[in-house]
Amino acid sequence: MKKIILTAGLLIGLNTVAQEHYSGISTSNRVGILNANINPAELANLSKKFEVNIYGFSFNVANNKIGFSDISSDADFETLIFQGNSPVNARIDAEINGPGLAIRWQKWGFAVTTKAHAKFDMVNVDPTIGNAITNDNIILNTTTLNYPGNQRLSGTSYGEVGLSAARTLFENDHHKFSAGVTLKILFPGSYSNFGLSNLNGTVTENATGAYLTTSSPATLNIAYSGNLAESFTNFDDYSKSIFGGLNGFAGDIGFNYQWKKGKGYKLNAGLAIRNIGSMTFKDDNNASTNYVLNIPQSNPLDLSLFENVNSLSDVENILRENGYLTEMPQEKDFKVKLPTVLSTYADFRIVPKLYVTAFLQQKVNEDSGNDQITVPNILSITPRVNLGFFETYVPVSFNEISGTNIGLGFRLGGFYLGTSSLVSALVSDSKQGDIYTGFRWAFL
């Protein structure tokens, strides 16, 4: 556990490079597959009859503790990530958009898309625990632990194939209404979860080491599948097993309204519910077990036992062999929920070539569930200049984890490159970093 927490803190601090993927470009009035990722109804508004997605890549990191200025400081990352009294929250999230095809035909729009996802999360980790474990210089110190919530370290990798359809339901000279759906066929790759809830106890540090005891039983969930059973802080373990076997389904449903004016629109607004569904992890090394964790005063847990631990199964074995765990019913195969979100947006044309987009992403489920993939709440405002072949924009986002961020991006034909945090990283102490790029070809 000690090594896992330390490694997680280090990963989050490394040149923080969250999670509105393709911020700014995904609500452009140059409508394509990226718009359909936000709302499948946008397929009825495709700018060209055909679009081929060649590639797309987005990598995001956000946390609520470490800023860009901390990276160049002399302070240890593990000290920075556990500073203050507020719970530690951090997300590392990568999304790859593979080959895809979208077609607009009469009042219809259709698309076939492919994606891969890899995520690592720290959710509501009590900084008192981290300080007690990582601070090796304090002698004869006792720290009280009292956190009723669920603290999680979680990793996920999976792939998906999307089948989308949209139709214009009503259209006249001034108004247009469309609706669309996407069926996602899911290929779960790997999963890991360490969830510790209702932890009450003490960490005592003395000349011989640091020792943990509990004053009342805590609840522990340990789950793993695929490569992440071995280690979930090594990126190679995510990339080796992104696409597993077909074992899950999810769906998006969306609606779109346009107030048309001239050759384009004055207002383009949409509402969608995305990622409604789940996937089941099945593997020979699968395990999902709930435990009652009880560490008595007479037999404290020596935290140095975790210094060379690389996997959740090793953590599990150490706790079990020392008699701290009471096992509850175990599941060989287990189901994980996708991060269902409600997305809404409105894109206004202020004057010809100048637009402003307001976008809101609100999660439906809480991140604390051991079977839940996480997602942040986000509000963004994006002014944008579209000259046809060239487009540039400045997204300003408000992320519940990392706070306010300002980015910059551009599109040149079918190529795009952007970030939602570059400007704020340069002018302030941003706690988020991200970059995305891609290329798609639209014609006819």
CSV table of C-alpha atoms in Angstrom, one decimal:
chain,number,residue,atom,x,y,z
A,1,MET,CA,0.0,0.0,0.0
A,2,LYS,CA,2.8,2.4,0.8
A,3,LYS,CA,4.5,1.9,-2.5
A,4,ILE,CA,1.3,2.2,-4.4
A,5,ILE,CA,0.4,5.5,-2.7
A,6,LEU,CA,3.8,6.9,-3.3
A,7,THR,CA,4.0,5.9,-6.9
A,8,ALA,CA,0.5,7.4,-7.5
A,9,GLY,CA,1.7,10.7,-6.1
A,10,LEU,CA,4.8,10.7,-8.3
A,11,LEU,CA,2.8,9.9,-11.4
A,12,ILE,CA,0.5,12.8,-10.8
A,13,GLY,CA,3.4,15.2,-10.3
A,14,LEU,CA,5.3,14.3,-13.5
A,15,ASN,CA,5.1,17.4,-15.8
A,16,THR,CA,1.4,17.4,-15.5
A,17,VAL,CA,0.3,16.7,-18.9
A,18,ALA,CA,-9.1,17.0,-16.7
A,19,GLN,CA,-11.2,15.7,-18.4
A,20,GLU,CA,-13.1,17.4,-21.1
A,21,HIS,CA,-11.4,15.6,-24.0
A,22,TYR,CA,-11.0,17.7,-27.1
A,23,SER,CA,-12.1,20.9,-25.3
A,24,GLY,CA,-13.1,23.6,-27.8
A,25,ILE,CA,-12.9,21.6,-31.0
A,26,SER,CA,-15.7,19.2,-30.0
A,27,THR,CA,-18.4,21.9,-30.2
A,28,SER,CA,-17.1,23.6,-33.4
A,29,ASN,CA,-19.6,24.5,-36.1
A,30,ARG,CA,-17.4,22.5,-38.4
A,31,VAL,CA,-19.4,19.4,-37.4
A,32,GLY,CA,-17.9,16.0,-37.5
A,33,ILE,CA,-17.3,12.8,-35.5
A,34,LEU,CA,-15.9,14.7,-32.5
A,35,ASN,CA,-19.2,16.6,-32.1
A,36,ALA,CA,-21.0,13.3,-32.2
A,37,ASN,CA,-18.9,12.1,-29.3
A,38,ILE,CA,-20.6,14.8,-27.2
A,39,ASN,CA,-24.0,14.4,-28.8
A,40,PRO,CA,-25.0,11.7,-31.4
A,41,ALA,CA,-27.7,14.0,-32.7
A,42,GLU,CA,-25.0,16.2,-34.3
A,43,LEU,CA,-24.6,13.5,-37.0
A,44,ALA,CA,-27.6,15.0,-38.7
A,45,ASN,CA,-25.6,18.3,-38.9
A,46,LEU,CA,-22.4,16.9,-40.5
A,47,SER,CA,-20.7,19.7,-42.4
A,48,LYS,CA,-19.8,17.3,-45.3
A,49,LYS,CA,-21.5,14.1,-46.6
A,50,PHE,CA,-18.6,11.9,-45.5
A,51,GLU,CA,-16.0,12.1,-42.8
A,52,VAL,CA,-13.2,9.7,-42.1
A,53,ASN,CA,-11.5,9.8,-38.7
A,54,ILE,CA,-7.8,8.9,-39.2
A,55,TYR,CA,-6.7,9.3,-35.6
A,56,GLY,CA,-7.3,11.3,-32.4
A,57,PHE,CA,-5.4,11.3,-29.1
A,58,SER,CA,-6.2,13.1,-25.9
A,59,PHE,CA,-4.2,12.9,-22.6
A,60,ASN,CA,-5.3,14.7,-19.4
A,61,VAL,CA,-4.1,14.9,-15.8
A,62,ALA,CA,-5.8,16.9,-13.1
A,63,ASN,CA,-5.3,17.1,-9.3
A,64,ASN,CA,-6.2,19.4,-6.5
A,65,LYS,CA,-2.8,19.7,-4.7
A,66,ILE,CA,0.2,20.0,-7.1
A,67,GLY,CA,0.6,23.1,-9.3
A,68,PHE,CA,3.0,23.6,-12.2
A,69,SER,CA,5.3,25.8,-10.0
A,70,ASP,CA,5.7,22.8,-7.6
A,71,ILE,CA,7.3,20.7,-10.3
A,72,SER,CA,10.4,22.8,-10.3
A,73,SER,CA,10.6,23.2,-6.5
A,74,ASP,CA,12.8,21.1,-4.2
A,75,ALA,CA,9.8,19.6,-2.3
A,76,ASP,CA,9.1,15.9,-2.6
A,77,PHE,CA,6.0,15.1,-4.7
A,78,GLU,CA,4.7,12.8,-2.0
A,79,THR,CA,4.8,15.7,0.5
A,80,LEU,CA,3.1,18.0,-1.9
A,81,ILE,CA,0.3,15.6,-2.8
A,82,PHE,CA,-0.7,15.1,0.8
A,83,GLN,CA,-0.4,18.7,1.9
A,84,GLY,CA,-3.4,20.4,3.6
A,85,ASN,CA,-6.5,18.9,5.1
A,86,SER,CA,-8.7,18.4,2.1
A,87,PRO,CA,-9.0,15.0,0.5
A,88,VAL,CA,-6.6,14.2,-2.4
A,89,ASN,CA,-8.3,13.9,-5.8
A,90,ALA,CA,-6.4,13.2,-9.0
A,91,ARG,CA,-7.2,11.8,-12.4
A,92,ILE,CA,-5.0,10.6,-15.2
A,93,ASP,CA,-7.0,9.9,-18.4
A,94,ALA,CA,-6.1,9.0,-21.9
A,95,GLU,CA,-8.4,8.6,-24.8
A,96,ILE,CA,-7.6,7.3,-28.3
A,97,ASN,CA,-10.0,7.8,-31.2
A,98,GLY,CA,-9.2,5.2,-33.8
A,99,PRO,CA,-10.5,4.8,-37.4
A,100,GLY,CA,-14.1,5.9,-37.9
A,101,LEU,CA,-16.6,6.8,-40.6
A,102,ALA,CA,-19.5,9.2,-40.6
A,103,ILE,CA,-22.1,9.6,-43.4
A,104,ARG,CA,-24.9,12.2,-43.9
A,105,TRP,CA,-27.7,11.0,-46.1
A,106,GLN,CA,-30.9,13.0,-46.7
A,107,LYS,CA,-32.3,13.6,-43.2
A,108,TRP,CA,-30.1,10.9,-41.6
A,109,GLY,CA,-26.6,10.7,-40.2
A,110,PHE,CA,-24.7,7.5,-39.4
A,111,ALA,CA,-21.3,6.7,-37.9
A,112,VAL,CA,-19.0,3.8,-36.9
A,113,THR,CA,-16.3,4.8,-34.4
A,114,THR,CA,-13.6,3.1,-32.4
A,115,LYS,CA,-12.0,4.3,-29.1
A,116,ALA,CA,-9.6,3.1,-26.4
A,117,HIS,CA,-9.5,4.4,-22.8
A,118,ALA,CA,-7.0,4.2,-20.0
A,119,LYS,CA,-7.5,5.8,-16.6
A,120,PHE,CA,-5.9,6.0,-13.2
A,121,ASP,CA,-7.7,7.7,-10.3
A,122,MET,CA,-7.2,8.8,-6.7
A,123,VAL,CA,-10.6,9.5,-5.1
A,124,ASN,CA,-11.0,11.3,-1.7
A,125,VAL,CA,-7.8,10.0,-0.2
A,126,ASP,CA,-7.3,11.3,3.4
A,127,PRO,CA,-4.0,13.3,3.4
A,128,THR,CA,-3.5,12.3,7.0
A,129,ILE,CA,-2.9,8.8,5.9
A,130,GLY,CA,-0.4,9.8,3.2
A,131,ASN,CA,1.5,12.1,5.6
A,132,ALA,CA,1.7,9.4,8.2
A,133,ILE,CA,3.0,6.8,5.8
A,134,THR,CA,5.4,9.0,3.8
A,135,ASN,CA,6.9,11.2,6.5
A,136,ASP,CA,9.8,9.1,7.8
A,137,ASN,CA,11.5,11.9,9.7
A,138,ILE,CA,9.1,12.3,12.6
A,139,ILE,CA,9.8,10.3,15.7
A,140,LEU,CA,7.4,9.6,18.5
A,141,ASN,CA,4.4,10.9,16.7
A,142,THR,CA,0.8,9.7,16.8
A,143,THR,CA,-1.7,10.7,14.1
A,144,THR,CA,-5.4,10.1,14.4
A,145,LEU,CA,-7.3,8.8,11.4
A,146,ASN,CA,-11.1,9.5,11.1
A,147,TYR,CA,-12.5,9.4,7.6
A,148,PRO,CA,-16.0,7.9,7.1
A,149,GLY,CA,-16.0,8.1,3.3
A,150,ASN,CA,-14.6,5.6,0.7
A,151,GLN,CA,-11.0,6.3,-0.3
A,152,ARG,CA,-10.1,4.8,-3.7
A,153,LEU,CA,-7.1,4.0,-5.9
A,154,SER,CA,-8.5,2.8,-9.2
A,155,GLY,CA,-7.2,1.9,-12.7
A,156,THR,CA,-9.2,1.0,-15.8
A,157,SER,CA,-8.5,0.2,-19.5
A,158,TYR,CA,-11.1,-0.7,-22.1
A,159,GLY,CA,-12.0,-0.3,-25.7
A,160,GLU,CA,-15.3,0.4,-27.5
A,161,VAL,CA,-16.9,0.3,-30.9
A,162,GLY,CA,-19.7,2.8,-31.4
A,163,LEU,CA,-22.7,2.5,-33.8
A,164,SER,CA,-24.5,5.8,-34.2
A,165,ALA,CA,-27.6,7.1,-36.0
A,166,ALA,CA,-29.3,10.5,-36.0
A,167,ARG,CA,-32.3,11.9,-37.9
A,168,THR,CA,-33.7,15.4,-38.4
A,169,LEU,CA,-37.2,15.3,-37.0
A,170,PHE,CA,-38.3,18.8,-38.1
A,171,GLU,CA,-36.8,21.5,-40.3
A,172,ASN,CA,-38.0,24.7,-41.9
A,173,ASP,CA,-36.3,27.9,-42.9
A,174,HIS,CA,-35.6,29.0,-39.3
A,175,HIS,CA,-35.6,25.9,-37.0
A,176,LYS,CA,-34.2,22.4,-37.0
A,177,PHE,CA,-34.7,19.6,-34.5
A,178,SER,CA,-32.7,16.4,-34.5
A,179,ALA,CA,-32.2,13.3,-32.3
A,180,GLY,CA,-29.6,10.6,-32.2
A,181,VAL,CA,-28.4,7.5,-30.4
A,182,THR,CA,-25.2,5.6,-30.1
A,183,LEU,CA,-24.8,1.9,-29.1
A,184,LYS,CA,-21.4,1.2,-27.6
A,185,ILE,CA,-20.0,-2.3,-27.8
A,186,LEU,CA,-17.5,-2.6,-24.9
A,187,PHE,CA,-14.3,-4.6,-24.7
A,188,PRO,CA,-13.1,-4.5,-21.0
A,189,GLY,CA,-9.3,-4.9,-20.8
A,190,SER,CA,-8.0,-4.5,-17.2
A,191,TYR,CA,-9.3,-3.1,-13.9
A,192,SER,CA,-8.1,-2.6,-10.4
A,193,ASN,CA,-9.6,-1.0,-7.3
A,194,PHE,CA,-8.5,-0.4,-3.7
A,195,GLY,CA,-11.4,1.0,-1.8
A,196,LEU,CA,-11.1,1.7,2.0
A,197,SER,CA,-14.1,3.1,3.8
A,198,ASN,CA,-14.9,4.1,7.4
A,199,LEU,CA,-11.3,4.1,8.5
A,200,ASN,CA,-10.9,5.1,12.2
A,201,GLY,CA,-7.6,4.5,14.0
A,202,THR,CA,-4.1,5.8,14.6
A,203,VAL,CA,-0.7,5.7,13.0
A,204,THR,CA,2.1,5.6,15.6
A,205,GLU,CA,5.6,6.5,14.5
A,206,ASN,CA,8.6,5.7,16.7
A,207,ALA,CA,12.3,4.7,16.4
A,208,THR,CA,11.4,1.3,14.9
A,209,GLY,CA,8.9,2.5,12.2
A,210,ALA,CA,5.3,3.4,11.6
A,211,TYR,CA,2.4,1.3,12.8
A,212,LEU,CA,-1.3,1.4,12.0
A,213,THR,CA,-4.2,0.3,14.3
A,214,THR,CA,-8.0,0.7,13.9
A,215,SER,CA,-10.4,1.7,16.6
A,216,SER,CA,-13.3,0.2,14.8
A,217,PRO,CA,-13.7,-2.2,11.8
A,218,ALA,CA,-13.2,-0.7,8.4
A,219,THR,CA,-14.5,-2.0,5.0
A,220,LEU,CA,-12.0,-2.8,2.3
A,221,ASN,CA,-12.6,-3.7,-1.4
A,222,ILE,CA,-9.8,-5.2,-3.5
A,223,ALA,CA,-10.6,-5.9,-7.1
A,224,TYR,CA,-8.4,-6.7,-10.1
A,225,SER,CA,-8.5,-8.2,-13.5
A,226,GLY,CA,-6.1,-8.6,-16.4
A,227,ASN,CA,-2.7,-7.0,-16.4
A,228,LEU,CA,-3.7,-4.6,-13.6
A,229,ALA,CA,-3.7,-7.5,-11.2
A,230,GLU,CA,0.1,-7.3,-11.3
A,231,SER,CA,0.6,-3.5,-11.1
A,232,PHE,CA,-1.7,-0.5,-11.9
A,233,THR,CA,0.9,2.3,-11.7
A,234,ASN,CA,2.8,1.1,-14.8
A,235,PHE,CA,1.6,2.6,-18.1
A,236,ASP,CA,2.7,-0.5,-20.0
A,237,ASP,CA,0.1,-2.6,-18.1
A,238,TYR,CA,-2.7,-0.3,-19.4
A,239,SER,CA,-1.5,-0.3,-23.0
A,240,LYS,CA,-1.0,-4.0,-23.3
A,241,SER,CA,-4.6,-4.9,-22.4
A,242,ILE,CA,-6.9,-2.0,-23.6
A,243,PHE,CA,-9.1,-4.2,-25.8
A,244,GLY,CA,-10.3,-7.4,-24.1
A,245,GLY,CA,-13.2,-9.6,-25.1
A,246,LEU,CA,-16.7,-8.3,-25.9
A,247,ASN,CA,-18.4,-8.1,-22.6
A,248,GLY,CA,-20.5,-5.0,-22.1
A,249,PHE,CA,-22.8,-2.4,-23.7
A,250,ALA,CA,-23.5,1.2,-23.2
A,251,GLY,CA,-25.5,3.9,-25.0
A,252,ASP,CA,-25.8,7.6,-25.6
A,253,ILE,CA,-28.9,9.5,-26.5
A,254,GLY,CA,-29.1,13.1,-27.6
A,255,PHE,CA,-31.2,16.0,-28.9
A,256,ASN,CA,-30.2,19.0,-31.0
A,257,TYR,CA,-31.8,22.3,-31.9
A,258,GLN,CA,-30.6,24.9,-34.4
A,259,TRP,CA,-31.9,28.4,-34.9
A,260,LYS,CA,-30.9,28.9,-38.5
A,261,LYS,CA,-29.9,32.2,-40.0
A,262,GLY,CA,-28.3,32.9,-43.3
A,263,LYS,CA,-26.0,30.1,-44.5
A,264,GLY,CA,-25.4,28.8,-41.0
A,265,TYR,CA,-27.0,29.0,-37.6
A,266,LYS,CA,-27.4,31.7,-35.0
A,267,LEU,CA,-27.7,29.2,-32.2
A,268,ASN,CA,-26.8,25.5,-31.9
A,269,ALA,CA,-27.9,23.8,-28.7
A,270,GLY,CA,-27.8,20.2,-27.5
A,271,LEU,CA,-28.6,17.9,-24.6
A,272,ALA,CA,-27.3,14.4,-24.2
A,273,ILE,CA,-27.0,11.6,-21.7
A,274,ARG,CA,-23.8,9.6,-22.4
A,275,ASN,CA,-22.2,6.3,-21.2
A,276,ILE,CA,-25.4,4.6,-19.9
A,277,GLY,CA,-24.2,1.1,-19.2
A,278,SER,CA,-21.6,-1.2,-17.8
A,279,MET,CA,-19.1,-3.9,-18.6
A,280,THR,CA,-18.1,-7.2,-17.0
A,281,PHE,CA,-14.5,-8.1,-16.3
A,282,LYS,CA,-13.7,-11.8,-16.8
A,283,ASP,CA,-10.1,-13.2,-16.6
A,284,ASP,CA,-8.3,-16.1,-15.1
A,285,ASN,CA,-6.8,-13.9,-12.4
A,286,ASN,CA,-10.1,-12.1,-11.6
A,287,ALA,CA,-11.0,-11.2,-8.1
A,288,SER,CA,-13.3,-8.8,-6.3
A,289,THR,CA,-13.5,-9.3,-2.6
A,290,ASN,CA,-15.0,-7.2,0.3
A,291,TYR,CA,-13.3,-7.5,3.6
A,292,VAL,CA,-13.7,-6.3,7.2
A,293,LEU,CA,-10.4,-4.7,8.2
A,294,ASN,CA,-9.5,-4.9,11.9
A,295,ILE,CA,-6.0,-4.1,13.2
A,296,PRO,CA,-6.0,-4.4,17.0
A,297,GLN,CA,-3.7,-2.5,19.4
A,298,SER,CA,-2.1,-5.8,20.4
A,299,ASN,CA,-1.0,-6.5,16.8
A,300,PRO,CA,-0.4,-3.2,15.0
A,301,LEU,CA,0.3,-3.3,11.2
A,302,ASP,CA,3.9,-2.5,10.3
A,303,LEU,CA,3.7,-0.2,7.3
A,304,SER,CA,7.2,-1.1,6.2
A,305,LEU,CA,5.8,-4.4,5.0
A,306,PHE,CA,4.5,-2.6,1.9
A,307,GLU,CA,7.7,-1.0,0.8
A,308,ASN,CA,8.4,-3.5,-2.0
A,309,VAL,CA,4.8,-4.2,-2.9
A,310,ASN,CA,3.9,-3.9,-6.6
A,311,SER,CA,0.3,-5.3,-6.8
A,312,LEU,CA,-3.0,-5.3,-5.1
A,313,SER,CA,-2.8,-9.1,-4.7
A,314,ASP,CA,0.4,-8.6,-2.7
A,315,VAL,CA,-1.3,-6.1,-0.4
A,316,GLU,CA,-4.2,-8.5,0.0
A,317,ASN,CA,-1.8,-11.4,0.9
A,318,ILE,CA,0.1,-9.3,3.5
A,319,LEU,CA,-3.1,-8.2,5.3
A,320,ARG,CA,-4.6,-11.7,5.1
A,321,GLU,CA,-1.5,-13.5,6.4
A,322,ASN,CA,-1.3,-11.2,9.4
A,323,GLY,CA,-4.9,-11.9,10.3
A,324,TYR,CA,-6.3,-8.4,9.7
A,325,LEU,CA,-9.0,-9.4,7.2
A,326,THR,CA,-12.3,-11.1,7.5
A,327,GLU,CA,-13.5,-12.1,4.0
A,328,MET,CA,-17.0,-11.5,2.8
A,329,PRO,CA,-18.6,-13.1,-0.2
A,330,GLN,CA,-16.3,-13.0,-3.2
A,331,GLU,CA,-17.1,-12.5,-6.9
A,332,LYS,CA,-15.0,-14.1,-9.6
A,333,ASP,CA,-16.5,-11.9,-12.4
A,334,PHE,CA,-17.6,-8.4,-11.6
A,335,LYS,CA,-19.4,-5.6,-13.3
A,336,VAL,CA,-18.1,-2.0,-13.5
A,337,LYS,CA,-20.3,1.0,-14.4
A,338,LEU,CA,-19.3,3.5,-17.0
A,339,PRO,CA,-19.2,7.2,-16.0
A,340,THR,CA,-22.7,8.3,-17.0
A,341,VAL,CA,-22.9,12.1,-17.6
A,342,LEU,CA,-25.4,14.7,-18.6
A,343,SER,CA,-24.0,17.0,-21.2
A,344,THR,CA,-25.5,20.2,-22.5
A,345,TYR,CA,-24.2,23.1,-24.6
A,346,ALA,CA,-25.1,26.2,-26.6
A,347,ASP,CA,-23.0,27.7,-29.4
A,348,PHE,CA,-23.9,31.3,-30.3
A,349,ARG,CA,-22.8,33.1,-33.4
A,350,ILE,CA,-22.0,36.6,-32.2
A,351,VAL,CA,-21.0,38.0,-35.6
A,352,PRO,CA,-20.0,36.2,-38.8
A,353,LYS,CA,-16.9,34.1,-38.0
A,354,LEU,CA,-17.1,34.7,-34.2
A,355,TYR,CA,-18.8,32.2,-31.9
A,356,VAL,CA,-19.0,31.5,-28.2
A,357,THR,CA,-19.8,28.1,-26.7
A,358,ALA,CA,-21.1,27.3,-23.2
A,359,PHE,CA,-20.7,23.6,-22.2
A,360,LEU,CA,-21.7,21.8,-19.0
A,361,GLN,CA,-20.8,18.2,-18.0
A,362,GLN,CA,-22.6,16.8,-14.9
A,363,LYS,CA,-22.0,13.3,-13.6
A,364,VAL,CA,-25.0,11.2,-12.7
A,365,ASN,CA,-23.3,8.8,-10.2
A,366,GLU,CA,-20.9,9.5,-7.4
A,367,ASP,CA,-17.2,8.6,-7.8
A,368,SER,CA,-17.0,6.8,-4.4
A,369,GLY,CA,-18.5,3.5,-5.5
A,370,ASN,CA,-16.0,0.7,-5.9
A,371,ASP,CA,-17.6,-0.4,-9.1
A,372,GLN,CA,-17.8,3.1,-10.7
A,373,ILE,CA,-15.4,4.6,-13.3
A,374,THR,CA,-14.9,8.3,-12.4
A,375,VAL,CA,-15.6,11.5,-14.2
A,376,PRO,CA,-15.4,15.2,-13.1
A,377,ASN,CA,-18.1,17.9,-13.3
A,378,ILE,CA,-17.0,20.6,-15.8
A,379,LEU,CA,-18.3,24.0,-17.0
A,380,SER,CA,-16.5,25.7,-19.9
A,381,ILE,CA,-16.8,28.8,-22.0
A,382,THR,CA,-15.1,28.9,-25.4
A,383,PRO,CA,-14.8,31.9,-27.7
A,384,ARG,CA,-13.9,30.7,-31.2
A,385,VAL,CA,-13.0,32.3,-34.6
A,386,ASN,CA,-13.8,30.1,-37.6
A,387,LEU,CA,-12.5,31.2,-41.0
A,388,GLY,CA,-13.4,28.0,-42.8
A,389,PHE,CA,-10.1,26.2,-43.5
A,390,PHE,CA,-8.6,27.7,-40.3
A,391,GLU,CA,-10.2,27.9,-36.8
A,392,THR,CA,-8.8,28.9,-33.4
A,393,TYR,CA,-10.3,29.0,-29.9
A,394,VAL,CA,-9.6,29.7,-26.3
A,395,PRO,CA,-11.5,27.3,-23.9
A,396,VAL,CA,-12.0,28.6,-20.3
A,397,SER,CA,-13.0,25.7,-18.1
A,398,PHE,CA,-14.0,25.2,-14.4
A,399,ASN,CA,-13.1,21.7,-13.3
A,400,GLU,CA,-14.3,20.4,-9.9
A,401,ILE,CA,-10.8,18.9,-9.2
A,402,SER,CA,-8.3,21.3,-10.7
A,403,GLY,CA,-10.2,24.6,-10.6
A,404,THR,CA,-10.1,27.2,-13.4
A,405,ASN,CA,-8.1,26.5,-16.5
A,406,ILE,CA,-7.5,28.4,-19.8
A,407,GLY,CA,-6.3,26.7,-22.9
A,408,LEU,CA,-5.7,27.3,-26.6
A,409,GLY,CA,-6.3,25.3,-29.8
A,410,PHE,CA,-6.5,25.5,-33.6
A,411,ARG,CA,-7.7,23.6,-36.6
A,412,LEU,CA,-6.1,23.7,-40.0
A,413,GLY,CA,-8.3,21.8,-42.5
A,414,GLY,CA,-8.8,18.4,-40.9
A,415,PHE,CA,-5.8,18.6,-38.5
A,416,TYR,CA,-6.3,19.9,-35.0
A,417,LEU,CA,-4.1,20.5,-31.9
A,418,GLY,CA,-5.1,22.0,-28.6
A,419,THR,CA,-5.1,22.0,-24.8
A,420,SER,CA,-7.5,23.2,-22.2
A,421,SER,CA,-4.8,24.4,-19.7
A,422,LEU,CA,-1.8,25.8,-21.5
A,423,VAL,CA,-2.5,29.5,-20.9
A,424,SER,CA,-3.3,29.0,-17.2
A,425,ALA,CA,-0.2,26.9,-16.8
A,426,LEU,CA,2.0,29.7,-18.2
A,427,VAL,CA,0.4,32.6,-16.3
A,428,SER,CA,-0.7,30.9,-13.0
A,429,ASP,CA,-0.2,27.9,-10.9
A,430,SER,CA,-2.5,25.5,-12.8
A,431,LYS,CA,-3.2,22.0,-11.3
A,432,GLN,CA,-4.2,20.6,-14.7
A,433,GLY,CA,-2.3,19.7,-17.8
A,434,ASP,CA,-3.5,18.2,-21.1
A,435,ILE,CA,-2.9,18.0,-24.8
A,436,TYR,CA,-4.9,16.6,-27.7
A,437,THR,CA,-4.4,16.2,-31.5
A,438,GLY,CA,-5.9,14.4,-34.4
A,439,PHE,CA,-6.7,14.4,-38.1
A,440,ARG,CA,-10.0,13.7,-39.9
A,441,TRP,CA,-10.8,14.0,-43.6
A,442,ALA,CA,-14.2,15.3,-44.7
A,443,PHE,CA,-15.4,15.5,-48.3
A,444,LEU,CA,-18.4,16.1,-50.6
